[in-house]
mmCIF file of C-alpha atoms in Angstrom:
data_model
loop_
_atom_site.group_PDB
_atom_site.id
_atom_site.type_symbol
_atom_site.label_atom_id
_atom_site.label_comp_id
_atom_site.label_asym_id
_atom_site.label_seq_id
_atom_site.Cartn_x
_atom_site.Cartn_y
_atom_site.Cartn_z
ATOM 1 C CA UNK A 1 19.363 12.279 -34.048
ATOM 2 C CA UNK A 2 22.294 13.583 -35.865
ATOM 3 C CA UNK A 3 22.127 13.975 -39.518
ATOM 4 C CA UNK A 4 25.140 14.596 -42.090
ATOM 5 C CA UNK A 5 24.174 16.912 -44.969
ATOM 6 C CA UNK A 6 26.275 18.534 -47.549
ATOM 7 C CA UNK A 7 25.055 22.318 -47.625
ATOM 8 C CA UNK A 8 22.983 23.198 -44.406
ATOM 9 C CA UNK A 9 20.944 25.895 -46.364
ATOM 10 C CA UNK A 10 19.713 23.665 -48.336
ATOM 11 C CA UNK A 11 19.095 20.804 -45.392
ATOM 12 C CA UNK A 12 16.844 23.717 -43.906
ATOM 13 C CA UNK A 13 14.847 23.834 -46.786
ATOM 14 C CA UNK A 14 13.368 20.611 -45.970
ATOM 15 C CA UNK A 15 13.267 20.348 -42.294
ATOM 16 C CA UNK A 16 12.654 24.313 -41.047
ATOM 17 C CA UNK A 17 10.794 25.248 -44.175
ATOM 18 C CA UNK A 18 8.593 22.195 -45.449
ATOM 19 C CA UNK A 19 8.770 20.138 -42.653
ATOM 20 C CA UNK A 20 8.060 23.179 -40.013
ATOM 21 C CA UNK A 21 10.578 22.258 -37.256
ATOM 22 C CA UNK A 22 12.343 25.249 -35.839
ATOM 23 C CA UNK A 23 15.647 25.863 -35.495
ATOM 24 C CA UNK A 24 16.993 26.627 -31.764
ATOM 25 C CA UNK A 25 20.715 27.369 -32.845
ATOM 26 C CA UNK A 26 23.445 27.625 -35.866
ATOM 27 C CA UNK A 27 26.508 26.448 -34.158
ATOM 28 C CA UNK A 28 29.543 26.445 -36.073
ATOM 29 C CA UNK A 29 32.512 23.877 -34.127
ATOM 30 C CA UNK A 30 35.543 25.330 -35.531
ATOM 31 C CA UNK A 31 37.528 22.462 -33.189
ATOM 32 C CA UNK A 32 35.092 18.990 -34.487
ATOM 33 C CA UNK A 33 35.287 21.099 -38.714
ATOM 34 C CA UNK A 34 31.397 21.200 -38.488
ATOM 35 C CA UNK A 35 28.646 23.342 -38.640
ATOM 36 C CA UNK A 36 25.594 21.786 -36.250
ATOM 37 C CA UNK A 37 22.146 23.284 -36.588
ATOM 38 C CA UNK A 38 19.836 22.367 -33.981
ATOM 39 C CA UNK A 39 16.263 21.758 -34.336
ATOM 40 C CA UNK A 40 13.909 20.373 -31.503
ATOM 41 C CA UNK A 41 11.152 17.734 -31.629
ATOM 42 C CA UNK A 42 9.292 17.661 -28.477
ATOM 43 C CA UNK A 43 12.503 16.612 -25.752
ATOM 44 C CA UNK A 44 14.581 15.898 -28.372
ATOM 45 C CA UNK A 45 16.705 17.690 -31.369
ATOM 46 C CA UNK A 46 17.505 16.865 -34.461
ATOM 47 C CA UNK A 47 21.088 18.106 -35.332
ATOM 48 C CA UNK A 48 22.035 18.637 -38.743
ATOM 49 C CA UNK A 49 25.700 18.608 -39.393
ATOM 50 C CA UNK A 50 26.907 20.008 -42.067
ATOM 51 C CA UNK A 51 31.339 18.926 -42.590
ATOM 52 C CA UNK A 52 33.417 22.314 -42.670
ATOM 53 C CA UNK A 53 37.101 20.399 -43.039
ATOM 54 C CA UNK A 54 37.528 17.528 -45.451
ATOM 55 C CA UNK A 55 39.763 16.092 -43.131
ATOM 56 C CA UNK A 56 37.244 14.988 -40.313
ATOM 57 C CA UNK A 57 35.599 11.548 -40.052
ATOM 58 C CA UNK A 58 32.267 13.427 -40.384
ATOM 59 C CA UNK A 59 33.241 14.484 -44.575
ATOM 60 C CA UNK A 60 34.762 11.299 -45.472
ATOM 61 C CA UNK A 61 31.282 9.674 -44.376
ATOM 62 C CA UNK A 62 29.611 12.005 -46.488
ATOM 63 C CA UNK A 63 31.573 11.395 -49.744
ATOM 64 C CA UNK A 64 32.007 7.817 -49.009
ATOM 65 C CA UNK A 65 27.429 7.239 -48.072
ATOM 66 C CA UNK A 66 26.273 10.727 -48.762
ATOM 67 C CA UNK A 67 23.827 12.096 -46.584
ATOM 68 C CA UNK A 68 21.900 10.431 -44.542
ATOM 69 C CA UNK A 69 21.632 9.578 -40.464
ATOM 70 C CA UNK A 70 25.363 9.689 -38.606
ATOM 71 C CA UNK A 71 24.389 9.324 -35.211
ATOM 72 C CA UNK A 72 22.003 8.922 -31.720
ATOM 73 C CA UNK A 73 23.199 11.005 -28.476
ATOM 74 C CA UNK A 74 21.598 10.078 -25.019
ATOM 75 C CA UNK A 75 21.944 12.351 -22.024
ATOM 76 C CA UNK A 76 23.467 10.405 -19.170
ATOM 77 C CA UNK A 77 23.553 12.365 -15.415
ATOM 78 C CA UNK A 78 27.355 10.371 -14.785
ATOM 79 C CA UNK A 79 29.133 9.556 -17.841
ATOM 80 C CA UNK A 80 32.592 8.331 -16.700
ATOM 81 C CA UNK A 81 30.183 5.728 -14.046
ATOM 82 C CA UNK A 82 28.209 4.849 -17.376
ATOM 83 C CA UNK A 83 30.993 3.753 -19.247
ATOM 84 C CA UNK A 84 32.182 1.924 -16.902
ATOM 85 C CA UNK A 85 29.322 0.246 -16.079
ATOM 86 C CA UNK A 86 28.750 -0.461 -19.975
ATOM 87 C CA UNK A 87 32.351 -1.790 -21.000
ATOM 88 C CA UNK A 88 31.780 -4.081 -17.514
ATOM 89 C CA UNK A 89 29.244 -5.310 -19.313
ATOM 90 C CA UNK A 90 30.651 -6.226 -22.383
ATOM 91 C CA UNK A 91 29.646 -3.019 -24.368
ATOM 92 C CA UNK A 92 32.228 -1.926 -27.219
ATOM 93 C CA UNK A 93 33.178 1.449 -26.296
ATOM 94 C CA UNK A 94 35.150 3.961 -28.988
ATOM 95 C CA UNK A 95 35.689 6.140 -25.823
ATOM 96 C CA UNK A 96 36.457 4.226 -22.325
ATOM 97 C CA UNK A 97 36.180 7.559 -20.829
ATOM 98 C CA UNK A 98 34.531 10.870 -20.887
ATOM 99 C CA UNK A 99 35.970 13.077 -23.877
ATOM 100 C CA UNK A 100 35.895 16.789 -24.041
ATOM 101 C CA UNK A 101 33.215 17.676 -26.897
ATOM 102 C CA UNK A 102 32.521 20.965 -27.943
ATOM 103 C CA UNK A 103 28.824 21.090 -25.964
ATOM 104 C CA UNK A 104 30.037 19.074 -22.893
ATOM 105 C CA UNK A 105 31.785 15.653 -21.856
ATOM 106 C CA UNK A 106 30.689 13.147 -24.685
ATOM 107 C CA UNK A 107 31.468 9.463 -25.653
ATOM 108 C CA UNK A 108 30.536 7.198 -28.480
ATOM 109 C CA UNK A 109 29.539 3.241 -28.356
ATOM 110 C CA UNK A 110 30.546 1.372 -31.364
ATOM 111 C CA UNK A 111 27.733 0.277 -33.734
ATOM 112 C CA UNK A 112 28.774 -3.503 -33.452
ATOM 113 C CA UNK A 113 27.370 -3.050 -29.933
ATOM 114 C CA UNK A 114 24.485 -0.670 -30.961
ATOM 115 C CA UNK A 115 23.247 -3.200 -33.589
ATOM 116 C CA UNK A 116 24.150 -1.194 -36.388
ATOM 117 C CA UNK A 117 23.815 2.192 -34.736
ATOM 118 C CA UNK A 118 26.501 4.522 -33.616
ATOM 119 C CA UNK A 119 25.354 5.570 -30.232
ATOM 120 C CA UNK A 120 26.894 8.613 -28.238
ATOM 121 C CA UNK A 121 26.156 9.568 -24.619
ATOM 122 C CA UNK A 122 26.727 13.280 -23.054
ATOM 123 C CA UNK A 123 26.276 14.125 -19.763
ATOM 124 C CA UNK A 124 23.526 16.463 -18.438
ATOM 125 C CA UNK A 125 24.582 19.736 -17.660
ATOM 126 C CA UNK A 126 26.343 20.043 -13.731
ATOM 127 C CA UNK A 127 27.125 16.172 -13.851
ATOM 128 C CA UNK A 128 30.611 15.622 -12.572
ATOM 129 C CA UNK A 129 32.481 14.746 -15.691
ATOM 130 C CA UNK A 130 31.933 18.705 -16.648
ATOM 131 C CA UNK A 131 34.273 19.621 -13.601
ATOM 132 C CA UNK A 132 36.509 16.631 -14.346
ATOM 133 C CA UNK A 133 37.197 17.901 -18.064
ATOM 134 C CA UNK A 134 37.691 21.535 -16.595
ATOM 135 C CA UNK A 135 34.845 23.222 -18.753
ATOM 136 C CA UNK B 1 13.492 6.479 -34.843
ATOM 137 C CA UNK B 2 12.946 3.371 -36.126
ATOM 138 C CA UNK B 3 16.051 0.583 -36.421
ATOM 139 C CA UNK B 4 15.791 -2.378 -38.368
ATOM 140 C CA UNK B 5 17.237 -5.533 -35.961
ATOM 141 C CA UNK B 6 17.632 -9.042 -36.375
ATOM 142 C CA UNK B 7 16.714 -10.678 -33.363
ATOM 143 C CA UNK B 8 14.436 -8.390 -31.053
ATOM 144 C CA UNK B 9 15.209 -10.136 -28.050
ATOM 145 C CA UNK B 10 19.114 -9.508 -28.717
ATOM 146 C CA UNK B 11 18.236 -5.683 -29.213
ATOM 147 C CA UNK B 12 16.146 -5.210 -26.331
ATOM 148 C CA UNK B 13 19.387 -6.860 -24.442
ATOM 149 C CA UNK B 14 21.056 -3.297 -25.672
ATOM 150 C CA UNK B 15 18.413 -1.287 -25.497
ATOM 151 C CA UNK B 16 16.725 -1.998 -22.356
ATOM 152 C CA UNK B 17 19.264 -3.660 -20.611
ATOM 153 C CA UNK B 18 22.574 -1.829 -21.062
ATOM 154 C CA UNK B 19 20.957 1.665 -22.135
ATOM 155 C CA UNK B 20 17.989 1.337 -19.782
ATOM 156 C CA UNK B 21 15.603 2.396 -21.776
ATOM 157 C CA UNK B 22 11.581 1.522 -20.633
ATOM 158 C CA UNK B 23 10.088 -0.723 -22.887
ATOM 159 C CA UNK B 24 6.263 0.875 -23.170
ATOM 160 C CA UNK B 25 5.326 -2.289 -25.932
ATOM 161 C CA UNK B 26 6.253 -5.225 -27.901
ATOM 162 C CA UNK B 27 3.405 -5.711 -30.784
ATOM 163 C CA UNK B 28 3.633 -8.494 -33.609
ATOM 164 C CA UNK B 29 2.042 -6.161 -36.781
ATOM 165 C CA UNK B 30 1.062 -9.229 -39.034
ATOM 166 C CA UNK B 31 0.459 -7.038 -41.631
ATOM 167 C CA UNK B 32 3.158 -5.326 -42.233
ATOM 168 C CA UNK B 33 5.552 -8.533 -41.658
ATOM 169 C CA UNK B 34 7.591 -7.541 -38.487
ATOM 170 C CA UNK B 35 7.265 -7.495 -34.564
ATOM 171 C CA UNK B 36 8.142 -3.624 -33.079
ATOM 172 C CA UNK B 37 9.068 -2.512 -29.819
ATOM 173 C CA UNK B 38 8.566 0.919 -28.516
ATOM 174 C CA UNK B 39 11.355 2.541 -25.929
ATOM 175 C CA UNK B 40 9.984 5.871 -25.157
ATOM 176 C CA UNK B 41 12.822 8.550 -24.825
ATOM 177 C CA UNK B 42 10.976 11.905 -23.808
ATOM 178 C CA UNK B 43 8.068 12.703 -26.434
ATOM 179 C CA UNK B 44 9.990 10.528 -28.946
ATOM 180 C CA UNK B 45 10.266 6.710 -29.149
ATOM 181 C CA UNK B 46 12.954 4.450 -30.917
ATOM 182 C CA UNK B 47 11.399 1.883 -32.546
ATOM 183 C CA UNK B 48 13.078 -1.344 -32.759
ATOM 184 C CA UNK B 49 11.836 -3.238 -35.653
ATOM 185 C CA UNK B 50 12.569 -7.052 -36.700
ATOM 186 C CA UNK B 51 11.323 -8.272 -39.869
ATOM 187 C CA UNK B 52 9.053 -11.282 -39.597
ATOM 188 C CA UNK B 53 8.756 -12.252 -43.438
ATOM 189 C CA UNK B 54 11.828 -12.311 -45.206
ATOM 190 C CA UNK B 55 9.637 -11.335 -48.611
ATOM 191 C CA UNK B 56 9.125 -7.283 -47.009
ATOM 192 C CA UNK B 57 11.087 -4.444 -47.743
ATOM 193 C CA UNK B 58 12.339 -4.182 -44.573
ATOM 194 C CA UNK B 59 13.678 -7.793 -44.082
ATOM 195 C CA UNK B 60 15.726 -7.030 -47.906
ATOM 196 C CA UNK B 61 16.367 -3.977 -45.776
ATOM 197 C CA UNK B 62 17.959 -6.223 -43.144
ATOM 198 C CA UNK B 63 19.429 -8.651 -45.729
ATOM 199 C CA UNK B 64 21.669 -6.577 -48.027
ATOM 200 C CA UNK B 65 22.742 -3.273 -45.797
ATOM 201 C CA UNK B 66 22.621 -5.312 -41.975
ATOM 202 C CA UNK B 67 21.729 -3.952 -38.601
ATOM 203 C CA UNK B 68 20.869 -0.168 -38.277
ATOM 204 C CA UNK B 69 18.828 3.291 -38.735
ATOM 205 C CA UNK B 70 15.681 2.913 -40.878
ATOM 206 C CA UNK B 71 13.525 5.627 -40.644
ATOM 207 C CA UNK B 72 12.204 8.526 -38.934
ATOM 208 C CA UNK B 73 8.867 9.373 -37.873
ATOM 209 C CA UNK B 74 6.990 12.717 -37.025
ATOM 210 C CA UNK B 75 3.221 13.790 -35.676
ATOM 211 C CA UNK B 76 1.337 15.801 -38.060
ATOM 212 C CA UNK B 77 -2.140 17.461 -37.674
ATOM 213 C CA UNK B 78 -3.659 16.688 -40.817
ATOM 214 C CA UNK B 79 -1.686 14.296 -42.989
ATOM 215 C CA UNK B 80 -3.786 14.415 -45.933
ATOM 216 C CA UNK B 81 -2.988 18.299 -46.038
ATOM 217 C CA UNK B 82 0.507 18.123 -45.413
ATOM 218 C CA UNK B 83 0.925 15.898 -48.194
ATOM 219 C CA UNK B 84 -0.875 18.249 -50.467
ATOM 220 C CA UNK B 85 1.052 20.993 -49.713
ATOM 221 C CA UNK B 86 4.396 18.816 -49.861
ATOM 222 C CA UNK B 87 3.663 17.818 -53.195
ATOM 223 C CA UNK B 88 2.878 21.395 -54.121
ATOM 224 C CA UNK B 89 6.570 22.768 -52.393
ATOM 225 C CA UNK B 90 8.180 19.791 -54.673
ATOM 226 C CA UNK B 91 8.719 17.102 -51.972
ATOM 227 C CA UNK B 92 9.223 13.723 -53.317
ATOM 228 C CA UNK B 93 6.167 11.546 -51.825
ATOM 229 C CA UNK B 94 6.805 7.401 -51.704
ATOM 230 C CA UNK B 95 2.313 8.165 -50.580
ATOM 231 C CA UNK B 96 1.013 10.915 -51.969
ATOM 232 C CA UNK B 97 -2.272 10.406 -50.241
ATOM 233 C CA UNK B 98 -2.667 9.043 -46.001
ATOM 234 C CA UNK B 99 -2.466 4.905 -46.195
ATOM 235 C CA UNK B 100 -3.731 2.708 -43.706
ATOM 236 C CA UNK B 101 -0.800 1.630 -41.827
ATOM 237 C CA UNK B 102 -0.673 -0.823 -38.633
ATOM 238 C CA UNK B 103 -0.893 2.048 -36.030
ATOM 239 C CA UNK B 104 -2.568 4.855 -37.653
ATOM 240 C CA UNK B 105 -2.720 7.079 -41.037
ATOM 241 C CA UNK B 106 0.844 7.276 -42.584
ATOM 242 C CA UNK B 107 2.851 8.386 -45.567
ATOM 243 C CA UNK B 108 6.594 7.899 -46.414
ATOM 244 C CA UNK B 109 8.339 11.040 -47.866
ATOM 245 C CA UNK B 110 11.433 9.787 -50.196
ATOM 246 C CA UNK B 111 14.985 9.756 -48.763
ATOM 247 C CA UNK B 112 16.316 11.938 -51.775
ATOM 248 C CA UNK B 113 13.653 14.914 -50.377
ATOM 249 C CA UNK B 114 14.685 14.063 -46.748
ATOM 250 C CA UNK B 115 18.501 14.798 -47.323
ATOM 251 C CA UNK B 116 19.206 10.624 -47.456
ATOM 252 C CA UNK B 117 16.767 9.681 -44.671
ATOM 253 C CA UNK B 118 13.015 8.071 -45.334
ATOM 254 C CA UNK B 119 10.660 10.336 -43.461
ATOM 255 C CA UNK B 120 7.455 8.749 -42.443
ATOM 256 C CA UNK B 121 4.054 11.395 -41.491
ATOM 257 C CA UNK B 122 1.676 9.970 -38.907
ATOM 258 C CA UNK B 123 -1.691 11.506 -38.253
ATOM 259 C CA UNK B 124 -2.128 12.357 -34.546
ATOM 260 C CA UNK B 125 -4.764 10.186 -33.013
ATOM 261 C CA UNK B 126 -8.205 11.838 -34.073
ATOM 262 C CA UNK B 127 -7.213 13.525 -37.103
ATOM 263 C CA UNK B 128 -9.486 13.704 -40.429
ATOM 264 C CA UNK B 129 -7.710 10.859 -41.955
ATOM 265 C CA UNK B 130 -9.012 8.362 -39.142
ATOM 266 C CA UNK B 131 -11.962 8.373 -40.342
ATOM 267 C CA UNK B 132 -11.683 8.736 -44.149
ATOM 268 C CA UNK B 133 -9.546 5.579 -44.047
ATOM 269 C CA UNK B 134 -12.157 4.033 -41.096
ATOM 270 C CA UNK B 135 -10.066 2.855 -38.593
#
């Protein structure tokens, strides 16, 4: 669960320092003009994302909604064979094929299909879209 | 992760169907106005929730924002504890002390503490506020 805040320090406060979740990395993603810190729950992480370039999609969200929930990512094991799969099926895809994201091949589903939810997919580590995307 | 849907059925036809996500339950909480249906992911769950009584918070929820992302929920210990000491750090509580909700102790923690998203507390199965609030 990715969430868009406006000053990670602060973000921390709350979720590594009241909230007790601990923090498994500070990644800063000079290419996607963010700053991710990851935090896992049990099998899952949540990712706060903190905009480092006014320019990106990511900022103008925050200005335009403030902070607040961006985004779901599920890990698929063959992304290219989900999406094709999923736009057979009548799925709204913003990316009809594997794209390369800074932590592996990634692809988002629009929220008209996710009932209000934008939904991205990455593929587990080793699946073939990695070697396709020349990581 | 709890999202707020219109028509369950329709969601599930995402959810389940197209994202194949395992549906572990589908329970009509009376109570509280809405029908939920579990998809575990991992540890975590997403929560699809459809308002059943258009005079709840979450059906207005529904009515004037749409489809989407409602809330998130984590496991705590002792609920009644960590609300004491949240209130003492400065947290914003919505319940400052454990309420009886559907499946369990709970307590909502205000968006404008949780960076713009509504945190909800549940008490792990057993805890001290099981009993106080005889379930």
């Amino acid at each position: 669960m990715a969430v868009v805040v406006r000053d990670l320090e602060a973000a921390l406060g709350f979720y590594r320092d009241r909230l007790g979740l601990p923090v498994e990395l500070v990644l800063p993603i000079e290419s996607d003009g963010v700053t991710i810190a990851f935090l896992p729950v049990g099998e899952s992480k949540v990712e706060l994302v903190q905009p480092t370039d006014p320019s990106t999609g990511v900022a103008r969200f925050l200005e335009t909604r403030g902070e607040g929930f961006h985004h779901v990512c599920y890990e698929v094991t063959n992304l290219a064979e989900t999406l094709d799969r999923l736009a057979g099926q009548g799925i709204e895809l913003i990316d009809v094929v594997p794209r390369k994201g800074a932590e592996g091949p990634v692809a988002f589903i629009h929220p008209r299909s996710g009932h209000g939810v934008l939904v991205e997919l990455i593929e587990a580590p080793g699946g073939p879209a990695w070697s396709t995307l020349k990581y």
